[in-house]
PDB file of C-alpha atoms and ligand atoms in Angstrom:
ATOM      1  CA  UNK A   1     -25.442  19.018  -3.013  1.00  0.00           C
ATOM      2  CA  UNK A   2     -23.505  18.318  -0.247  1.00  0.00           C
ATOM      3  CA  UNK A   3     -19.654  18.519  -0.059  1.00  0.00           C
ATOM      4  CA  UNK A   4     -19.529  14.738   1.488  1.00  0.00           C
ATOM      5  CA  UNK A   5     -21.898  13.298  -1.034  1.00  0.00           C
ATOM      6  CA  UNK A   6     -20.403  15.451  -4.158  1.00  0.00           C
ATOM      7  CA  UNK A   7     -16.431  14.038  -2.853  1.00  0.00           C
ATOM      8  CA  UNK A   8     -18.055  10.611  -2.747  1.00  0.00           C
ATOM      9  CA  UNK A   9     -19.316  10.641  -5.965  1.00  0.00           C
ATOM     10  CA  UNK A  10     -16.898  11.974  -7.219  1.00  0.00           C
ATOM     11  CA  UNK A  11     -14.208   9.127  -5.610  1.00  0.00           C
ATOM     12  CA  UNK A  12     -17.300   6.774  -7.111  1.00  0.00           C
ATOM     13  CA  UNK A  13     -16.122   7.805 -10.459  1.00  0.00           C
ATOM     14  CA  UNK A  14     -12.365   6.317 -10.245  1.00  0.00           C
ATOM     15  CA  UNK A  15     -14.126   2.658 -11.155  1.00  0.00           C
ATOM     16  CA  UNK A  16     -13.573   1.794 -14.330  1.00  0.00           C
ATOM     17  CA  UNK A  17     -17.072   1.944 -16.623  1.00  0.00           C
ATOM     18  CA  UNK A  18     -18.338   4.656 -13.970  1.00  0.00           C
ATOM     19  CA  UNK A  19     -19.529   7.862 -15.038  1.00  0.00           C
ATOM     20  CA  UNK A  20     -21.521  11.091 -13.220  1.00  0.00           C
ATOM     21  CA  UNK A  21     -24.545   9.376 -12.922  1.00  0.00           C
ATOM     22  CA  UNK A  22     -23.924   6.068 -12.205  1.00  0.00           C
ATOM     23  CA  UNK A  23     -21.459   7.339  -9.312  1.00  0.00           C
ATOM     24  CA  UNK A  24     -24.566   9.149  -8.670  1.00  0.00           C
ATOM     25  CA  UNK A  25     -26.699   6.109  -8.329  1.00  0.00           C
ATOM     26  CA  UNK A  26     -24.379   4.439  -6.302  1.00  0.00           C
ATOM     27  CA  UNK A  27     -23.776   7.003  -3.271  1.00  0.00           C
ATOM     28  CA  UNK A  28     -27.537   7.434  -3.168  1.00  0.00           C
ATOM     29  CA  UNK A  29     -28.210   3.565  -2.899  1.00  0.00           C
ATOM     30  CA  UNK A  30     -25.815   3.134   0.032  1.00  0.00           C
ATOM     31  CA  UNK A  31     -27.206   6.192   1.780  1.00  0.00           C
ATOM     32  CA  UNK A  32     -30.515   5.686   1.587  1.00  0.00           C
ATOM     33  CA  UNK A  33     -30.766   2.119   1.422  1.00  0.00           C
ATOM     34  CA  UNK A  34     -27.547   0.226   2.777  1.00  0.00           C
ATOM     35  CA  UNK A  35     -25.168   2.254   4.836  1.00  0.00           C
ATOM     36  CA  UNK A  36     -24.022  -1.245   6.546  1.00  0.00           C
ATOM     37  CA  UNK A  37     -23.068  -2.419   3.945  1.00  0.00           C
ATOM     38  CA  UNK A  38     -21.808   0.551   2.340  1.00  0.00           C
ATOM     39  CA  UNK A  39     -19.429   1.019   5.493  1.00  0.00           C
ATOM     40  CA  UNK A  40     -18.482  -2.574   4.895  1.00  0.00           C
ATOM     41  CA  UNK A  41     -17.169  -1.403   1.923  1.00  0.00           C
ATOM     42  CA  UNK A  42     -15.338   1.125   2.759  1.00  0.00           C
ATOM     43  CA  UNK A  43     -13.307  -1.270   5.571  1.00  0.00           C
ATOM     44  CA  UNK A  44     -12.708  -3.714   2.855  1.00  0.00           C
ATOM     45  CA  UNK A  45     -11.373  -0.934   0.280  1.00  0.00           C
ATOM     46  CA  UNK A  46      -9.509   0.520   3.132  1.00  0.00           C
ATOM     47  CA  UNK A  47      -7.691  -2.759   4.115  1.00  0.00           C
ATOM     48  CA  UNK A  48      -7.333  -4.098   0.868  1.00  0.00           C
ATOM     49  CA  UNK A  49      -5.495  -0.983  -0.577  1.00  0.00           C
ATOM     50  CA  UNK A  50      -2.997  -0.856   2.274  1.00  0.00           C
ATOM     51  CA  UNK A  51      -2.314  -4.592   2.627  1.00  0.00           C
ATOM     52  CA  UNK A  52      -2.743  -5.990  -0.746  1.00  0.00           C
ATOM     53  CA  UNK A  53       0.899  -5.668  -1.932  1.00  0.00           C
ATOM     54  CA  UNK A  54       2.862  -7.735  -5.120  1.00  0.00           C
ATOM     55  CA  UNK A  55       4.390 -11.247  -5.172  1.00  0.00           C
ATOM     56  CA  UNK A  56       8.181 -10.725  -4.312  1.00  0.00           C
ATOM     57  CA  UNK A  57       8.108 -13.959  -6.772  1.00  0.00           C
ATOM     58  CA  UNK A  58       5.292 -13.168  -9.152  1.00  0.00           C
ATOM     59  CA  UNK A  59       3.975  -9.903  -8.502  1.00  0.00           C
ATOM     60  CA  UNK A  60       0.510 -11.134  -8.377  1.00  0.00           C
ATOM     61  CA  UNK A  61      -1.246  -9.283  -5.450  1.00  0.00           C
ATOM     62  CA  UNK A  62      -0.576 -10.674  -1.940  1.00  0.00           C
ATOM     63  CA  UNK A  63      -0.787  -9.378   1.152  1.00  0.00           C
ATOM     64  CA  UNK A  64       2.047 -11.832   2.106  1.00  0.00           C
ATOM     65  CA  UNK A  65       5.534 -11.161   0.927  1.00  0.00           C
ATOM     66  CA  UNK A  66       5.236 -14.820  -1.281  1.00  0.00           C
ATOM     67  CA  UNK A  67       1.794 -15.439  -2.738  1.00  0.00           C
ATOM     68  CA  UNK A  68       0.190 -18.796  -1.866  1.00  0.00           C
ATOM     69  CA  UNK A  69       0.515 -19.688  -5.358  1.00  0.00           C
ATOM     70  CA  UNK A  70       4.299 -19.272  -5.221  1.00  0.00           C
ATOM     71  CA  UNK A  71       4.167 -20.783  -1.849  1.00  0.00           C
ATOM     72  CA  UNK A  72       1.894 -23.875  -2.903  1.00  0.00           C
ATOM     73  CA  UNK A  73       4.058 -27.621  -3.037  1.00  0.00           C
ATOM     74  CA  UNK A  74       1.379 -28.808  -5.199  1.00  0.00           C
ATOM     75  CA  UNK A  75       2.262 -26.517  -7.841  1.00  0.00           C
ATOM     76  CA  UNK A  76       4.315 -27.501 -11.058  1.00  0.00           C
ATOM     77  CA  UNK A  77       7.455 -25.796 -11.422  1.00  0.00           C
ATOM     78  CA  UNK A  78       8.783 -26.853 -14.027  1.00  0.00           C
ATOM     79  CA  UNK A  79       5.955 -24.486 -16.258  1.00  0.00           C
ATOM     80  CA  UNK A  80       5.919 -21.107 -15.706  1.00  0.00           C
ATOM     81  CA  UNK A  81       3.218 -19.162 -17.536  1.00  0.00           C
ATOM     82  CA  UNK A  82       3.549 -15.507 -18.123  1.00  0.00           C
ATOM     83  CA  UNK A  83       0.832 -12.740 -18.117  1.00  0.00           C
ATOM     84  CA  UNK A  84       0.041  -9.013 -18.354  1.00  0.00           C
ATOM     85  CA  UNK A  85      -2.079  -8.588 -15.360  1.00  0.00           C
ATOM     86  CA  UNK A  86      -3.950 -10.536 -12.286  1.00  0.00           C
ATOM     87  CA  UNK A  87      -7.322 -10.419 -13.815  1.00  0.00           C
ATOM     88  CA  UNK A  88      -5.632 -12.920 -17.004  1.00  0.00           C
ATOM     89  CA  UNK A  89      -4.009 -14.940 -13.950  1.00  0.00           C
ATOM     90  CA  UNK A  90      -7.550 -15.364 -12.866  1.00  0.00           C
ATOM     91  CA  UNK A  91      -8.987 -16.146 -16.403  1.00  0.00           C
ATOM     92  CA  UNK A  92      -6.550 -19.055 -16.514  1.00  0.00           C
ATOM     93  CA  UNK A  93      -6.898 -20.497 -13.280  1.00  0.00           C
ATOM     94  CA  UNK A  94     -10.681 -20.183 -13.562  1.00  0.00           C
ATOM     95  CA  UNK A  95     -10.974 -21.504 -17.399  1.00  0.00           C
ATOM     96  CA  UNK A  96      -7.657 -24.187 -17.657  1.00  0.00           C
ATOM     97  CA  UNK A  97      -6.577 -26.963 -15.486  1.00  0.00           C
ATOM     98  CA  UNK A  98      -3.228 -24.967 -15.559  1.00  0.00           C
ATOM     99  CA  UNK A  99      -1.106 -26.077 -12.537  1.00  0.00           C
ATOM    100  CA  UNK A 100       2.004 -24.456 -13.072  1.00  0.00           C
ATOM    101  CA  UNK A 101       3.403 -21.103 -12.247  1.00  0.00           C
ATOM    102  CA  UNK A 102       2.720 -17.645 -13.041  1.00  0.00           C
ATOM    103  CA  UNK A 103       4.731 -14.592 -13.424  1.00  0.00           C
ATOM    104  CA  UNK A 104       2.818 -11.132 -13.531  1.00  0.00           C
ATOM    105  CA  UNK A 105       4.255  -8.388 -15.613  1.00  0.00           C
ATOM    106  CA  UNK A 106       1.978  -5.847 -14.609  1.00  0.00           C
ATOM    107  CA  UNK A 107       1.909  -4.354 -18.279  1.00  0.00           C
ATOM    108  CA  UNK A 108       3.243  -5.122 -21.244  1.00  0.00           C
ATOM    109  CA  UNK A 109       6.347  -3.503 -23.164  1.00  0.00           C
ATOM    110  CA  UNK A 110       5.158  -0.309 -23.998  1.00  0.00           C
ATOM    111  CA  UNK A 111       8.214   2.753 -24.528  1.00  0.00           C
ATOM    112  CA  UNK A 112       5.181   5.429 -25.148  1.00  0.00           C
ATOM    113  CA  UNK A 113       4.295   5.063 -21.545  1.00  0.00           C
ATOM    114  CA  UNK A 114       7.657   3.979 -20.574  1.00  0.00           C
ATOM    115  CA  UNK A 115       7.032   0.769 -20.078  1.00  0.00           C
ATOM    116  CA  UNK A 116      10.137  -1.176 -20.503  1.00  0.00           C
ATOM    117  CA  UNK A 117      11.958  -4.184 -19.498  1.00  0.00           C
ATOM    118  CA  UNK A 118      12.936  -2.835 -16.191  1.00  0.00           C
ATOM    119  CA  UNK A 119       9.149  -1.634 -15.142  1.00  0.00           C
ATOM    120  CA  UNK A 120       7.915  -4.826 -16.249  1.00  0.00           C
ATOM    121  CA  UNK A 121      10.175  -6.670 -13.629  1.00  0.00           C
ATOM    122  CA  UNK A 122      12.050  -8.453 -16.481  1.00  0.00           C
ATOM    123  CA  UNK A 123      15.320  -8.855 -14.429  1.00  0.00           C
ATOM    124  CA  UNK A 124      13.352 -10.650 -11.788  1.00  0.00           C
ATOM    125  CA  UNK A 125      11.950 -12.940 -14.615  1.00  0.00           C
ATOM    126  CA  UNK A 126      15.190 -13.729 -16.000  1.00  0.00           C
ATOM    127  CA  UNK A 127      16.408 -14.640 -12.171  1.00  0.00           C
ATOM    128  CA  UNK A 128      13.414 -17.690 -12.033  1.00  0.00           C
ATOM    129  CA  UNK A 129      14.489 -18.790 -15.714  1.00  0.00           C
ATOM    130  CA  UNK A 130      17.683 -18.933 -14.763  1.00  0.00           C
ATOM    131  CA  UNK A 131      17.292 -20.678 -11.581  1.00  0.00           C
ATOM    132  CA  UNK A 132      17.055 -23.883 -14.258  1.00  0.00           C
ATOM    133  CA  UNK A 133      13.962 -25.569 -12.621  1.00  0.00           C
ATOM    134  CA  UNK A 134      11.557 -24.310 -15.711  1.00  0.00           C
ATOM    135  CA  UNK A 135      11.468 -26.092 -18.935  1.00  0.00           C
ATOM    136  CA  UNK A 136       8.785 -24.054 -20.093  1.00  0.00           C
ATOM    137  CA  UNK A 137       7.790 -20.753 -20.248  1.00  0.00           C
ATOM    138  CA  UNK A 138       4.001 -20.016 -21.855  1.00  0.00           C
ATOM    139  CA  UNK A 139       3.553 -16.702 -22.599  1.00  0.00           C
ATOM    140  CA  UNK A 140      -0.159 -15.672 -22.531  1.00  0.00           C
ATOM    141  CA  UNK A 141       0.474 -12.011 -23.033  1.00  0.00           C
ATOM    142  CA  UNK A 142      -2.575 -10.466 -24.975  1.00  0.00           C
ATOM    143  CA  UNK A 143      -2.651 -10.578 -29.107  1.00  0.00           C
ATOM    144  CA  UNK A 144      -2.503  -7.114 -29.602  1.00  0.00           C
ATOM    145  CA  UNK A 145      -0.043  -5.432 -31.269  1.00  0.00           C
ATOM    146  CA  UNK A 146       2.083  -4.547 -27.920  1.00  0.00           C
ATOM    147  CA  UNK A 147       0.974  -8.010 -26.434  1.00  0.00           C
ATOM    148  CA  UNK A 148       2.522  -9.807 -29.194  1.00  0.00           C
ATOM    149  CA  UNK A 149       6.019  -7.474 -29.237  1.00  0.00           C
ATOM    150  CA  UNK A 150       6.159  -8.162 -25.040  1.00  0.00           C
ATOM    151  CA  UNK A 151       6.036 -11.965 -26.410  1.00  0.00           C
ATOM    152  CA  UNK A 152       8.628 -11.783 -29.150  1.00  0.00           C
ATOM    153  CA  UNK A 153      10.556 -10.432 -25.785  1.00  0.00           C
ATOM    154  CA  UNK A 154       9.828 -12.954 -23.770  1.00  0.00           C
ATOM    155  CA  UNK A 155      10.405 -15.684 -26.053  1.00  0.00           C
ATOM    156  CA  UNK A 156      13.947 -14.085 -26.681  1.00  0.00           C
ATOM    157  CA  UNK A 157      14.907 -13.766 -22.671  1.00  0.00           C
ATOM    158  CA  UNK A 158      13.594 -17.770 -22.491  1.00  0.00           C
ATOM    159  CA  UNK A 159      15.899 -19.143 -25.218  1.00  0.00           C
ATOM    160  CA  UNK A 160      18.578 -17.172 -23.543  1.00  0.00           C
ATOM    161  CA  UNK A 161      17.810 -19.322 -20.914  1.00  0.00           C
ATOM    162  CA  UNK A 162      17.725 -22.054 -22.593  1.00  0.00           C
ATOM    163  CA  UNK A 163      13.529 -22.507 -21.422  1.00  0.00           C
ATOM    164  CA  UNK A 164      11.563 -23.623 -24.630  1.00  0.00           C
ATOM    165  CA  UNK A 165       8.878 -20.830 -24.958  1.00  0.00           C
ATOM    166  CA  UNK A 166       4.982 -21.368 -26.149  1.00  0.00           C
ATOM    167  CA  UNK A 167       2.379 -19.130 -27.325  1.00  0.00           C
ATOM    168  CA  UNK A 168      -0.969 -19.674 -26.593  1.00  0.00           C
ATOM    169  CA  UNK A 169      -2.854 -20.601 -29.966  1.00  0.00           C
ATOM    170  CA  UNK A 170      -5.943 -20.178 -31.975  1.00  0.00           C
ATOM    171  CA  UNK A 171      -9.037 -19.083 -30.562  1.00  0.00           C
ATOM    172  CA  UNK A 172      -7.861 -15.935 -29.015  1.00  0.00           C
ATOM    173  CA  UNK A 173      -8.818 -13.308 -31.453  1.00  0.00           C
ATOM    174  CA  UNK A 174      -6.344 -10.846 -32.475  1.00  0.00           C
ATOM    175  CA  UNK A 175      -6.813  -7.751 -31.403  1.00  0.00           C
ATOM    176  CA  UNK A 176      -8.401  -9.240 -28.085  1.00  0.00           C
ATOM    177  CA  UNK A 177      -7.614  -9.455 -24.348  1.00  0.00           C
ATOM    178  CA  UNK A 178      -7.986 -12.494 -22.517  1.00  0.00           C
ATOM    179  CA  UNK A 179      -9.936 -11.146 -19.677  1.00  0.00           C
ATOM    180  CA  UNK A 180     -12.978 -10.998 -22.468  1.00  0.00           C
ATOM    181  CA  UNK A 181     -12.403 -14.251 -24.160  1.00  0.00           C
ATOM    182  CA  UNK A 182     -15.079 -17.027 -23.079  1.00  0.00           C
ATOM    183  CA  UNK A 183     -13.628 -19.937 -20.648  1.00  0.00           C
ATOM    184  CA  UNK A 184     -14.258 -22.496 -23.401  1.00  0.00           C
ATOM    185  CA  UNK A 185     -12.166 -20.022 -25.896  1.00  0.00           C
ATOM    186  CA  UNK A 186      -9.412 -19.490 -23.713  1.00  0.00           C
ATOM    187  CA  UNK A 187      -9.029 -23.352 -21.925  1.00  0.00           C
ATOM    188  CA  UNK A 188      -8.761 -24.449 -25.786  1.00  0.00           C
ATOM    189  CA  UNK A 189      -6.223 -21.610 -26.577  1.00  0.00           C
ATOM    190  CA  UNK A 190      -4.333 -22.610 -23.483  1.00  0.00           C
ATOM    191  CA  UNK A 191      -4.471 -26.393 -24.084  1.00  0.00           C
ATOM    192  CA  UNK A 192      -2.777 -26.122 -27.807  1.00  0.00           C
ATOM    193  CA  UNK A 193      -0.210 -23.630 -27.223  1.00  0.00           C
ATOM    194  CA  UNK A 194       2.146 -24.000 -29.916  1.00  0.00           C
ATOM    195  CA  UNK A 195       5.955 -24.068 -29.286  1.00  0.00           C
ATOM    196  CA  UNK A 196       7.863 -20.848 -30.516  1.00  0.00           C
ATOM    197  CA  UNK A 197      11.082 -22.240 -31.194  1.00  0.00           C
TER     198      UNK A 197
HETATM  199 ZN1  LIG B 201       3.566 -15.282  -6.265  1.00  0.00          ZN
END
């Protein structure tokens, strides 16, 4: 095989669920049967990994320096919800009629892979909470067993600031990640949080 087509299979193979052959599969389709399109990929990969940056207030992605989430007037402020990563931002905003806030952690406490406070941009969290306009902060951080010590966390940096923390409730099985929960599932989870003080 080719050194071109065994590098870009091999590259293939950084996507998460892709293996030999279906990285395989792939470089063969867009040779053979789409090279537009494959080169249209390889633009939008290209531009997307050098411009898509974090949130300087969330750390969502952006490619602006405030996300137009943060940015938005016709957001509530006053509810800030906290999650692990941008796919369980998505989840929420796709499944819930959530119109508050986010703030992205980008992981979840995790010393093993030195994860901690500092990597999880904590200290910028505690900034917003302290800024006073947020009454509550809902922590949707995933019911696993690191999920749920990130929460006890969170909960603990909100009552510092004197924000009433939530957890979402039932519904979400334990163990689970949001990203996999069904929209009906997680809307319902979201809409009875229960209050953690
Ligand atoms: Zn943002």
């Amino acid at each position: 095989m080719s050194k071109l087509l065994t590098d870009l299979i091999e590259a293939l193979r950084c996507l998460p669920g892709v293996g030999g052959k279906s990285a395989q599969r792939m470089a063969f389709h867009l040779l053979e049967r789409d090279r537009e399109r494959g080169l249209r990929l390889a633009q939008a990969l290209e531009q997307a990994m050098r411009e898509i940056g974090n949130c300087s207030r969330c750390r969502n992605f952006s490619e602006t320096a405030v996300c137009s989430l943060c940015a938005s007037t016709s957001r509530d402020r006053q509810v800030l919800c906290v999650v692990e990563s941008p796919t369980e931002l998505a989840a929420i905003e796709q499944a819930t009629g959530y119109r508050g806030q986010y703030f992205v952690l980008l992981g979840r406490l995790s010393p093993l892979d030195g994860l901690g406070p500092e990597e999880l941009g904590l200290d910028l969290l505690s900034e917003r909470l302290g800024e006073g306009e947020i009454e509550e902060l809902i922590i949707a951080t995933n019911p696993t067993v690191e999920g749920e010590a990130t929460a006890h966390y969170l909960a603990q940096l909100a009552r510092a600031a004197n924000v009433r923390p939530s957890r979402l409730a039932h519904g979400v099985p334990l163990g689970g990640e949001l990203e996999y929960v069904d929209r009906g599932t997680l809307a319902h989870a979201f809409g009875s949080r229960q209050s953690l003080d």
